[in-house]
PDB file of C-alpha atoms in Angstrom:
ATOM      1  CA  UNK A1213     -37.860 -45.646-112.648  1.00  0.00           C
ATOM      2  CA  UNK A1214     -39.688 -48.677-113.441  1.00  0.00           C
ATOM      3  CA  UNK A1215     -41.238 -48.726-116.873  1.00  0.00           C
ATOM      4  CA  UNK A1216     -44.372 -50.460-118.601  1.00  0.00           C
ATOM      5  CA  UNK A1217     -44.354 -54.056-117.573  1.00  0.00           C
ATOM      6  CA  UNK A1218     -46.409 -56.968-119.677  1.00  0.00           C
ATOM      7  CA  UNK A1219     -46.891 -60.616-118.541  1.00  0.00           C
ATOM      8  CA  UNK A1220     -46.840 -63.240-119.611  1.00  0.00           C
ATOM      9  CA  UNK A1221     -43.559 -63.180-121.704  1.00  0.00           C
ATOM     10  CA  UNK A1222     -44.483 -65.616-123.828  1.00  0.00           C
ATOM     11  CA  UNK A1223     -47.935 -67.628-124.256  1.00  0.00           C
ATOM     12  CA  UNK A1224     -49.320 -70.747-126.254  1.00  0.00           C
ATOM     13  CA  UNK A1225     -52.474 -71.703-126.282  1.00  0.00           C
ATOM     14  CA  UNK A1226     -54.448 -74.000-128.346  1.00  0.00           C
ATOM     15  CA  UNK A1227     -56.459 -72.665-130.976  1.00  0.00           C
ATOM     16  CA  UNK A1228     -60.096 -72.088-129.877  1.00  0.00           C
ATOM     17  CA  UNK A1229     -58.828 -71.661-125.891  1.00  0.00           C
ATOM     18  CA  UNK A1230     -59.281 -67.937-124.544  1.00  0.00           C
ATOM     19  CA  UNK A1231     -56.421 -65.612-123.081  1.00  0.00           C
ATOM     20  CA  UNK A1232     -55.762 -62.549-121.239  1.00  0.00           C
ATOM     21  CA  UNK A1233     -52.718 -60.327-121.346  1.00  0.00           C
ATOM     22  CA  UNK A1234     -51.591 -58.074-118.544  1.00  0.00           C
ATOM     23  CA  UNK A1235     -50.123 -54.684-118.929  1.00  0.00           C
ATOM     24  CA  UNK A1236     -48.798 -52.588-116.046  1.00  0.00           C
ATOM     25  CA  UNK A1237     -48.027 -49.101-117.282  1.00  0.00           C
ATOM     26  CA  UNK A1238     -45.729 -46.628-116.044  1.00  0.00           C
ATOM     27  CA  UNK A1239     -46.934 -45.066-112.461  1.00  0.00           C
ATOM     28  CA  UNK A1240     -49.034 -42.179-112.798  1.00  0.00           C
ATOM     29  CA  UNK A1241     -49.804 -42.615-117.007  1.00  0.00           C
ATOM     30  CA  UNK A1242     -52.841 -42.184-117.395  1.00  0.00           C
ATOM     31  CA  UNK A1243     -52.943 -43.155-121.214  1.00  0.00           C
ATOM     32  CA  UNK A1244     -52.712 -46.443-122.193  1.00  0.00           C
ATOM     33  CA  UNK A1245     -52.715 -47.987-125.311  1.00  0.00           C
ATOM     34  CA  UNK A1246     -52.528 -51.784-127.018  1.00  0.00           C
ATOM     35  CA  UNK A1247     -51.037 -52.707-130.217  1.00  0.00           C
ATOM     36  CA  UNK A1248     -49.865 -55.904-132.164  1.00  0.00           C
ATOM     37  CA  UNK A1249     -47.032 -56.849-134.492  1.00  0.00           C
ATOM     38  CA  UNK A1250     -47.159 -59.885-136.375  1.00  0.00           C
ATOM     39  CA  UNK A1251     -44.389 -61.132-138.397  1.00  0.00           C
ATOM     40  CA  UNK A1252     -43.525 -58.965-141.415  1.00  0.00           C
ATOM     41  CA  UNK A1253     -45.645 -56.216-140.870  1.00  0.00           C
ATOM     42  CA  UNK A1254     -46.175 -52.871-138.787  1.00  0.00           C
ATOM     43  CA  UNK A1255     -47.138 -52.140-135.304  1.00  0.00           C
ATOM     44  CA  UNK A1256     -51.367 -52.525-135.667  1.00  0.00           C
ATOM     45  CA  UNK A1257     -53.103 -50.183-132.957  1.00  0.00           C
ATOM     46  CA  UNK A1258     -55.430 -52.076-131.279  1.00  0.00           C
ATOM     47  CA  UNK A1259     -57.430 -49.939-128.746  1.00  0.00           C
ATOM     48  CA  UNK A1260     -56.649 -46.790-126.330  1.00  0.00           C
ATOM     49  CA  UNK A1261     -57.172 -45.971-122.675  1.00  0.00           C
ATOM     50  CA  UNK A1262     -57.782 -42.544-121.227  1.00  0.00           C
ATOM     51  CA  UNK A1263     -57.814 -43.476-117.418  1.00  0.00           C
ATOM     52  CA  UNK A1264     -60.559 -46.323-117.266  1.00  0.00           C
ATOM     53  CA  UNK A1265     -62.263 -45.162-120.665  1.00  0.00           C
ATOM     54  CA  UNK A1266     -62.076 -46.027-124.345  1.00  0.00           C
ATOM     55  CA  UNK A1267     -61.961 -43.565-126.467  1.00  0.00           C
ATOM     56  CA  UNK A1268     -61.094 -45.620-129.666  1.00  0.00           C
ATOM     57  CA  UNK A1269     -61.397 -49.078-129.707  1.00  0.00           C
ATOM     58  CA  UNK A1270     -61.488 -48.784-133.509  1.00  0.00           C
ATOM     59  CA  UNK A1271     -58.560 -51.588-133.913  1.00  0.00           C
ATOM     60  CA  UNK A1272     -59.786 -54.550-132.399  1.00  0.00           C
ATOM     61  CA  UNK A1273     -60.054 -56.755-135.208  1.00  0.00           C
ATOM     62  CA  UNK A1274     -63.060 -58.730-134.247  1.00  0.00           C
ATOM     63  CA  UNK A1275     -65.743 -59.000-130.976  1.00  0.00           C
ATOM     64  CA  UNK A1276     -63.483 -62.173-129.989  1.00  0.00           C
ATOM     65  CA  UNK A1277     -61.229 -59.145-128.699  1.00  0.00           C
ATOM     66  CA  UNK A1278     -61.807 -57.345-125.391  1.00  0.00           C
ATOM     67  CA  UNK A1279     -59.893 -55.106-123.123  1.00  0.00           C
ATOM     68  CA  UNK A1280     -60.148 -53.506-119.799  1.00  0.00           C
ATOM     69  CA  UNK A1281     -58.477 -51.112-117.512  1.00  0.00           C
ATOM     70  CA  UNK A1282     -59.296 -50.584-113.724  1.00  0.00           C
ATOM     71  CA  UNK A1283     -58.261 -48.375-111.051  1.00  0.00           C
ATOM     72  CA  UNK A1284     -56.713 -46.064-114.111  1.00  0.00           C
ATOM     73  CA  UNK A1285     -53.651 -48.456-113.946  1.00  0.00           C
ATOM     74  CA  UNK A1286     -53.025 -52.273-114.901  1.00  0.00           C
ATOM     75  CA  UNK A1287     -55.287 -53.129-118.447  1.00  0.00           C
ATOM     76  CA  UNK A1288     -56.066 -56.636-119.486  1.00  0.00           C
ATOM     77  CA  UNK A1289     -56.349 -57.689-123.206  1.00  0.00           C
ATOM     78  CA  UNK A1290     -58.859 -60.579-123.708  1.00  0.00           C
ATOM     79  CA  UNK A1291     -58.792 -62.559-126.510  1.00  0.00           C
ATOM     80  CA  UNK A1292     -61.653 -65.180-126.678  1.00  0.00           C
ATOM     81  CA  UNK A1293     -61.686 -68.576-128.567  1.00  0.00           C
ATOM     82  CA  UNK A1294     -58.052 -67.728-130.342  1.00  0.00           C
ATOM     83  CA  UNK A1295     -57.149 -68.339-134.148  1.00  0.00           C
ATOM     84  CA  UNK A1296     -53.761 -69.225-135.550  1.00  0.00           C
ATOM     85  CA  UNK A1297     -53.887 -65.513-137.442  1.00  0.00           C
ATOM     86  CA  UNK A1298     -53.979 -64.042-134.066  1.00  0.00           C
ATOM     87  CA  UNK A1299     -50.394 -65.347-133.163  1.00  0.00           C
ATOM     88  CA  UNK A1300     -48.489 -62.201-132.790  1.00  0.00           C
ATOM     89  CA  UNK A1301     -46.645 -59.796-130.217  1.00  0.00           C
ATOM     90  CA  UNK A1302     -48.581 -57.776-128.469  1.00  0.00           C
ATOM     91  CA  UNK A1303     -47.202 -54.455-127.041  1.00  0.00           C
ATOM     92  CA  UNK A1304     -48.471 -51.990-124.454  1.00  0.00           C
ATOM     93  CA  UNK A1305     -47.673 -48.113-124.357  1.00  0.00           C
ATOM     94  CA  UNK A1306     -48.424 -45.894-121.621  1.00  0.00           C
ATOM     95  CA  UNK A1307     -48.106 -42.046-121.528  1.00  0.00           C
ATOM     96  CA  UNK A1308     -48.459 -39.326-118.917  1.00  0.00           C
ATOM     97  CA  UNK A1309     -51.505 -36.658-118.929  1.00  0.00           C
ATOM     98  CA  UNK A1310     -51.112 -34.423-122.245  1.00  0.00           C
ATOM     99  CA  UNK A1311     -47.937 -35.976-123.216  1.00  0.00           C
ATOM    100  CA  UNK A1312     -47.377 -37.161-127.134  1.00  0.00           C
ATOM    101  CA  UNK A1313     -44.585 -39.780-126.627  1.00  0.00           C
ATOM    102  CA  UNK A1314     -45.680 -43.028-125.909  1.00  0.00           C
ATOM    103  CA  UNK A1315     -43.484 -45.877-124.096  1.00  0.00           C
ATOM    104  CA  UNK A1316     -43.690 -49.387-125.070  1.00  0.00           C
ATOM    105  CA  UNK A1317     -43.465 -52.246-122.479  1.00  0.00           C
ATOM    106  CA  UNK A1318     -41.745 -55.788-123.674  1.00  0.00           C
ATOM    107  CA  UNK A1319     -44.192 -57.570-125.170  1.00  0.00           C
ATOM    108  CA  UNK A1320     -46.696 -60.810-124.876  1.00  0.00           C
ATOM    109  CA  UNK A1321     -45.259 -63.046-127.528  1.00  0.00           C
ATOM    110  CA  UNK A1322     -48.855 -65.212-128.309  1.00  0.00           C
ATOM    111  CA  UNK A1323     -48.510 -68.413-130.006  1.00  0.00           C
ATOM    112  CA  UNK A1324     -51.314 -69.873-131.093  1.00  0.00           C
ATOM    113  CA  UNK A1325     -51.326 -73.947-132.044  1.00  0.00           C
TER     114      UNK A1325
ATOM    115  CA  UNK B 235     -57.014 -44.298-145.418  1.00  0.00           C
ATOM    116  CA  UNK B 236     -54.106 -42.986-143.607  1.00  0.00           C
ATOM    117  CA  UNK B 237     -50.413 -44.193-144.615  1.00  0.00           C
ATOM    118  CA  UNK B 238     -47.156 -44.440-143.421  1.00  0.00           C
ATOM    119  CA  UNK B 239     -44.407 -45.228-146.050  1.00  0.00           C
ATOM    120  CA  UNK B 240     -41.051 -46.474-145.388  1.00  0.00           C
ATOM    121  CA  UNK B 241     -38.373 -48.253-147.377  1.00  0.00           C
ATOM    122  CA  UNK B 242     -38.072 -51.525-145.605  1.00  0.00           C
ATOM    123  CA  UNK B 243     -34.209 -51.635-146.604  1.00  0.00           C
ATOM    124  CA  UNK B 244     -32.334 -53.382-145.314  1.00  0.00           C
ATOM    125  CA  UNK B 245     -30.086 -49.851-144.931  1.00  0.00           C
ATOM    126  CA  UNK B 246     -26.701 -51.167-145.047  1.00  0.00           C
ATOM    127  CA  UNK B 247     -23.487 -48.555-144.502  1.00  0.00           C
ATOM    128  CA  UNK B 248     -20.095 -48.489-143.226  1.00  0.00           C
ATOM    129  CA  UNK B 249     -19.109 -47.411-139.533  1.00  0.00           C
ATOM    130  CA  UNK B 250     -18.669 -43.882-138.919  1.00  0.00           C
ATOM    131  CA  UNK B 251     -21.283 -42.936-141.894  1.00  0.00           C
ATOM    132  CA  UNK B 252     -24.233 -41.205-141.702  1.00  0.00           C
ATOM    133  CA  UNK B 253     -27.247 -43.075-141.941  1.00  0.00           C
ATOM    134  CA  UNK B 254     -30.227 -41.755-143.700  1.00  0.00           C
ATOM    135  CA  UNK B 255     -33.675 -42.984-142.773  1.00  0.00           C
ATOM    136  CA  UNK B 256     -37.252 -41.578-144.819  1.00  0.00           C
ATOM    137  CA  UNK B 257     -40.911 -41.856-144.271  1.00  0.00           C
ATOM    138  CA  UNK B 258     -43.400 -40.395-145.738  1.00  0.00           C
ATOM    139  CA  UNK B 259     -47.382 -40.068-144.551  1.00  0.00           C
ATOM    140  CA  UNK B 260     -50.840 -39.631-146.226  1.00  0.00           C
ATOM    141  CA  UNK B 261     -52.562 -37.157-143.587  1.00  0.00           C
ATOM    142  CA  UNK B 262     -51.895 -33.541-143.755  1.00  0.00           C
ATOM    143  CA  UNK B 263     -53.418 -33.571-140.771  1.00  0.00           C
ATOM    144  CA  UNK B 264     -50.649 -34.986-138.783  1.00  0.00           C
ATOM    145  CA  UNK B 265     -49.303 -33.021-135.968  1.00  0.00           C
ATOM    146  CA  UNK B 266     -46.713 -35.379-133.952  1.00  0.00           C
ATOM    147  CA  UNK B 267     -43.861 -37.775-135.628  1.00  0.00           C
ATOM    148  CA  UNK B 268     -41.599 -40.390-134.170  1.00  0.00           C
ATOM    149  CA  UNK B 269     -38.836 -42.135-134.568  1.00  0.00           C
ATOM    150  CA  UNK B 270     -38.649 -45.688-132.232  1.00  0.00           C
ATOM    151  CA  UNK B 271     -35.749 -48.156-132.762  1.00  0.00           C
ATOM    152  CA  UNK B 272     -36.295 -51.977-132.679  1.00  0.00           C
ATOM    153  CA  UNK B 273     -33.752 -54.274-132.628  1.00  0.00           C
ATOM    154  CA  UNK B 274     -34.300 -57.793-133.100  1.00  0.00           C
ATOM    155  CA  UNK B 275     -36.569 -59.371-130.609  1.00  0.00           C
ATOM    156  CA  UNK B 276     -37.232 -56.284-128.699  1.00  0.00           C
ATOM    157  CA  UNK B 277     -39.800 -53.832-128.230  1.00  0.00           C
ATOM    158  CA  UNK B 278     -39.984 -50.277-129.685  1.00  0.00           C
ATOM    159  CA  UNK B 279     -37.472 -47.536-128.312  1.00  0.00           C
ATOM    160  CA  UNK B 280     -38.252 -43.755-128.650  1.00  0.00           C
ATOM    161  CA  UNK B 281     -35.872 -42.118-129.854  1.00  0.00           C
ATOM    162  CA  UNK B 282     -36.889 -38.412-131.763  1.00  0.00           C
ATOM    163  CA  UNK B 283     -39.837 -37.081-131.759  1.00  0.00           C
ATOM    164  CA  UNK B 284     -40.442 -33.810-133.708  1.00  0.00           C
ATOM    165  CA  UNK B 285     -43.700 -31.474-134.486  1.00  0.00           C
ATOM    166  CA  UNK B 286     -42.634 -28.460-135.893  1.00  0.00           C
ATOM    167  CA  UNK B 287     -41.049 -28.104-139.497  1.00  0.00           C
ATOM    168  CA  UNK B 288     -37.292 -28.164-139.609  1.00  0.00           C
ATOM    169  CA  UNK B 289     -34.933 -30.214-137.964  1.00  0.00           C
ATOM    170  CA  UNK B 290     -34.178 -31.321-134.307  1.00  0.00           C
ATOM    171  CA  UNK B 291     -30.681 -32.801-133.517  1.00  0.00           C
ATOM    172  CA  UNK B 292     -30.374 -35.136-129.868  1.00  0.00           C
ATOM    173  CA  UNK B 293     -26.675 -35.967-129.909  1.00  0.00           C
ATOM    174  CA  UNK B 294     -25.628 -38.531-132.952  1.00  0.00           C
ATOM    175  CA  UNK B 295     -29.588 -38.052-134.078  1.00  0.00           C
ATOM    176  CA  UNK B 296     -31.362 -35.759-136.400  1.00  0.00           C
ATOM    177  CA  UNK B 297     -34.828 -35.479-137.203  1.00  0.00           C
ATOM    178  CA  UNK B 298     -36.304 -33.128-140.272  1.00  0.00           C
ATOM    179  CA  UNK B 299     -39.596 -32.736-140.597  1.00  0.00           C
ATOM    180  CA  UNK B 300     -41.217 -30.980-144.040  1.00  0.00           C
ATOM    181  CA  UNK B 301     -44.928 -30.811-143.617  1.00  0.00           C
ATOM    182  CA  UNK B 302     -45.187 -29.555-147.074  1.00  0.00           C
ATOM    183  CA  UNK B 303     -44.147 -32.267-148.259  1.00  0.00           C
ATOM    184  CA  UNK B 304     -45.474 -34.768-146.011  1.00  0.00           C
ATOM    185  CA  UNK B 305     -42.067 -36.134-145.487  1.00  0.00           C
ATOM    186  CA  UNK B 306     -40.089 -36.736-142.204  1.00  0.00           C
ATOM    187  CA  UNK B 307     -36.763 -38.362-142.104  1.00  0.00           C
ATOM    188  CA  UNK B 308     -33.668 -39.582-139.225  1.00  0.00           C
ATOM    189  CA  UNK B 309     -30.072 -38.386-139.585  1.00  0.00           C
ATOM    190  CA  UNK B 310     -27.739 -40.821-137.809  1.00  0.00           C
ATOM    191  CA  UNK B 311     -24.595 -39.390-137.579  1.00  0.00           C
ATOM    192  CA  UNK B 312     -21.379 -41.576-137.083  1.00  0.00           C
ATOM    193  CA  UNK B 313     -23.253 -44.529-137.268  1.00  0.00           C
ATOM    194  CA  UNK B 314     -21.849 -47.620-135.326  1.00  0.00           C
ATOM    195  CA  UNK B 315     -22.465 -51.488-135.390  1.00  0.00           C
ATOM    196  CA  UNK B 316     -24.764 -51.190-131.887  1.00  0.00           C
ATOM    197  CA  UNK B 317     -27.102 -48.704-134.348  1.00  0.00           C
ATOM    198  CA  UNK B 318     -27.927 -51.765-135.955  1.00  0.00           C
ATOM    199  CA  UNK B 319     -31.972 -52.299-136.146  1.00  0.00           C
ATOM    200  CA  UNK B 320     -35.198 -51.538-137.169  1.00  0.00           C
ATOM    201  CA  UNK B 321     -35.745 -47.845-137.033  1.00  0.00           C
ATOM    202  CA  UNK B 322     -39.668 -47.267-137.098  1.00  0.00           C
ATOM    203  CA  UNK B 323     -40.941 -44.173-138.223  1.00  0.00           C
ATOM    204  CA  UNK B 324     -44.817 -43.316-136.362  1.00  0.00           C
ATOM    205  CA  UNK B 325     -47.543 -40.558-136.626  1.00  0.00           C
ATOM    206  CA  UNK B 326     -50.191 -39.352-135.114  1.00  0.00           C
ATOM    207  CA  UNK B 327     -53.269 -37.706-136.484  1.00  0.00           C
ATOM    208  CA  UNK B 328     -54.278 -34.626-134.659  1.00  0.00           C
ATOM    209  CA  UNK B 329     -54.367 -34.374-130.848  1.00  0.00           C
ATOM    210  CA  UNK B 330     -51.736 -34.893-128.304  1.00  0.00           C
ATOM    211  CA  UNK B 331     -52.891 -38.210-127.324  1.00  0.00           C
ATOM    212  CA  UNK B 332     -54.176 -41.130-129.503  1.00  0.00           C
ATOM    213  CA  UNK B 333     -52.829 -43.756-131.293  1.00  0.00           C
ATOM    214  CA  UNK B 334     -49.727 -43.670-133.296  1.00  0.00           C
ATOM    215  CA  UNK B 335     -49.530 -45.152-137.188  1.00  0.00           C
ATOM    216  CA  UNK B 336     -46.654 -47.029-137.616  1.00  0.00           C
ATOM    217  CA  UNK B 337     -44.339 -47.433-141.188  1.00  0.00           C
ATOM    218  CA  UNK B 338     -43.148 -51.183-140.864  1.00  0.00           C
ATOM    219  CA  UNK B 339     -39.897 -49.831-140.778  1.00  0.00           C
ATOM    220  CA  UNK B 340     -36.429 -49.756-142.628  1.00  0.00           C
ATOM    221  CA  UNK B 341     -33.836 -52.494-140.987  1.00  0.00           C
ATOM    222  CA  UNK B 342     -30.501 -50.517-140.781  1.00  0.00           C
ATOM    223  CA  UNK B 343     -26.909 -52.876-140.977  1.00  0.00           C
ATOM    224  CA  UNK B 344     -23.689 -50.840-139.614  1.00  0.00           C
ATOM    225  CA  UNK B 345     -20.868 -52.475-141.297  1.00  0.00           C
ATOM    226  CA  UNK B 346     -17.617 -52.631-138.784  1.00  0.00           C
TER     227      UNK B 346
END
């Protein structure tokens, strides 16, 4: 079956310009979850989804950083007024009702001039 | 502040070797560990997850997990070039769902 799709592939912006990232998660997950990985270090959790709801948002590094999820399905990551530090990739997961394994989708490589 | 340690390598052994990767965590707490595979370029690949002490074998893969000791490693049996990558180790504290902590990972070399 299909599995967690992100768009864009690839994005670069100007520094100071705002973008959103989309994730599509596996049909029927109803978790969904947002981290980063920047160059040289670790995957950085960012913020989870339980159906429309945030539980923890506790990663999002600053208020330039917003996300949303609709219709318990596609999630949008909104980063306002971008910095160089947040170039990075930034990877969706998605996992089904009560399950522990999560499933990454390809990644939104962010470049930010 | 809760920890994920792994060697960052690079790993490097011969073809048809066994490959032994090791992470350690901070949180007793911890009730689910993973083991995702990266290769260059790519995003992360599940590949064991475990949650009881002792091991759990999936074909060329083992996974041993020692909550005692806070310690959780991957067995990678006849290891070939293709099992070339970043092998991520990731935990979770408490719960089935929630976010994972990540190690930054060990990059493994297979030598043909």
């Amino acid at each position: 079956g299909a599995g967690v799709s992100q768009s864009p592939s690839n994005k670069v912006t100007e520094k100071g310009k705002d973008v959103e990232l989309r994730c599509d998660p596996i049909s029927g997950h109803t978790a969904l979850y947002w981290y980063r990985q920047s160059l040289g270090q670790g995957l950085e959790f960012l913020i989870y989804f339980q159906g429309n709801s945030a539980p923890d948002k506790s990663g999002l590094p600053s208020d330039r950083f917003s996300a949303e999820r609709t219709g318990g399905s596609v999630s949008t990551l909104t980063i306002q007024r971008t910095q160089q530090e947040d170039s990075a990739v930034y990877l969706c997961a998605s996992s089904p009702a009560g399950a522990r394994e999560q499933f990454f989708g390809p990644g939104t490589r962010l470049t930010v001039l | 502040q809760k920890e994920v340690e792994q060697n960052s390598g690079p790993l490097s052994v011969p073809e048809g070797a066994i490959a032994s990767l090791n992470c350690t965590y901070s949180d007793r707490g911890s009730q689910s560990f993973f083991w995702y595979r990266q290769y260059s370029g790519k995003s992360p690949e599940l590949i064991m997850s475990i949650y009881s002490n002792g091991d759990k074998e999936d074909g060329r893969f083992t996974a041993q997990l020692n909550k005692a000791s806070q310690y959780v490693s991957l067995l990678i049996r006849d290891s070939q070039p293709s099992d070339s990558a970043t092998y991520l180790c990731a935990v979770r504290y408490g719960g089935s769902q929630g976010n994972l902590i990540f190690g930054k990972g060990t990059k493994l070399s297979v030598k043909p």
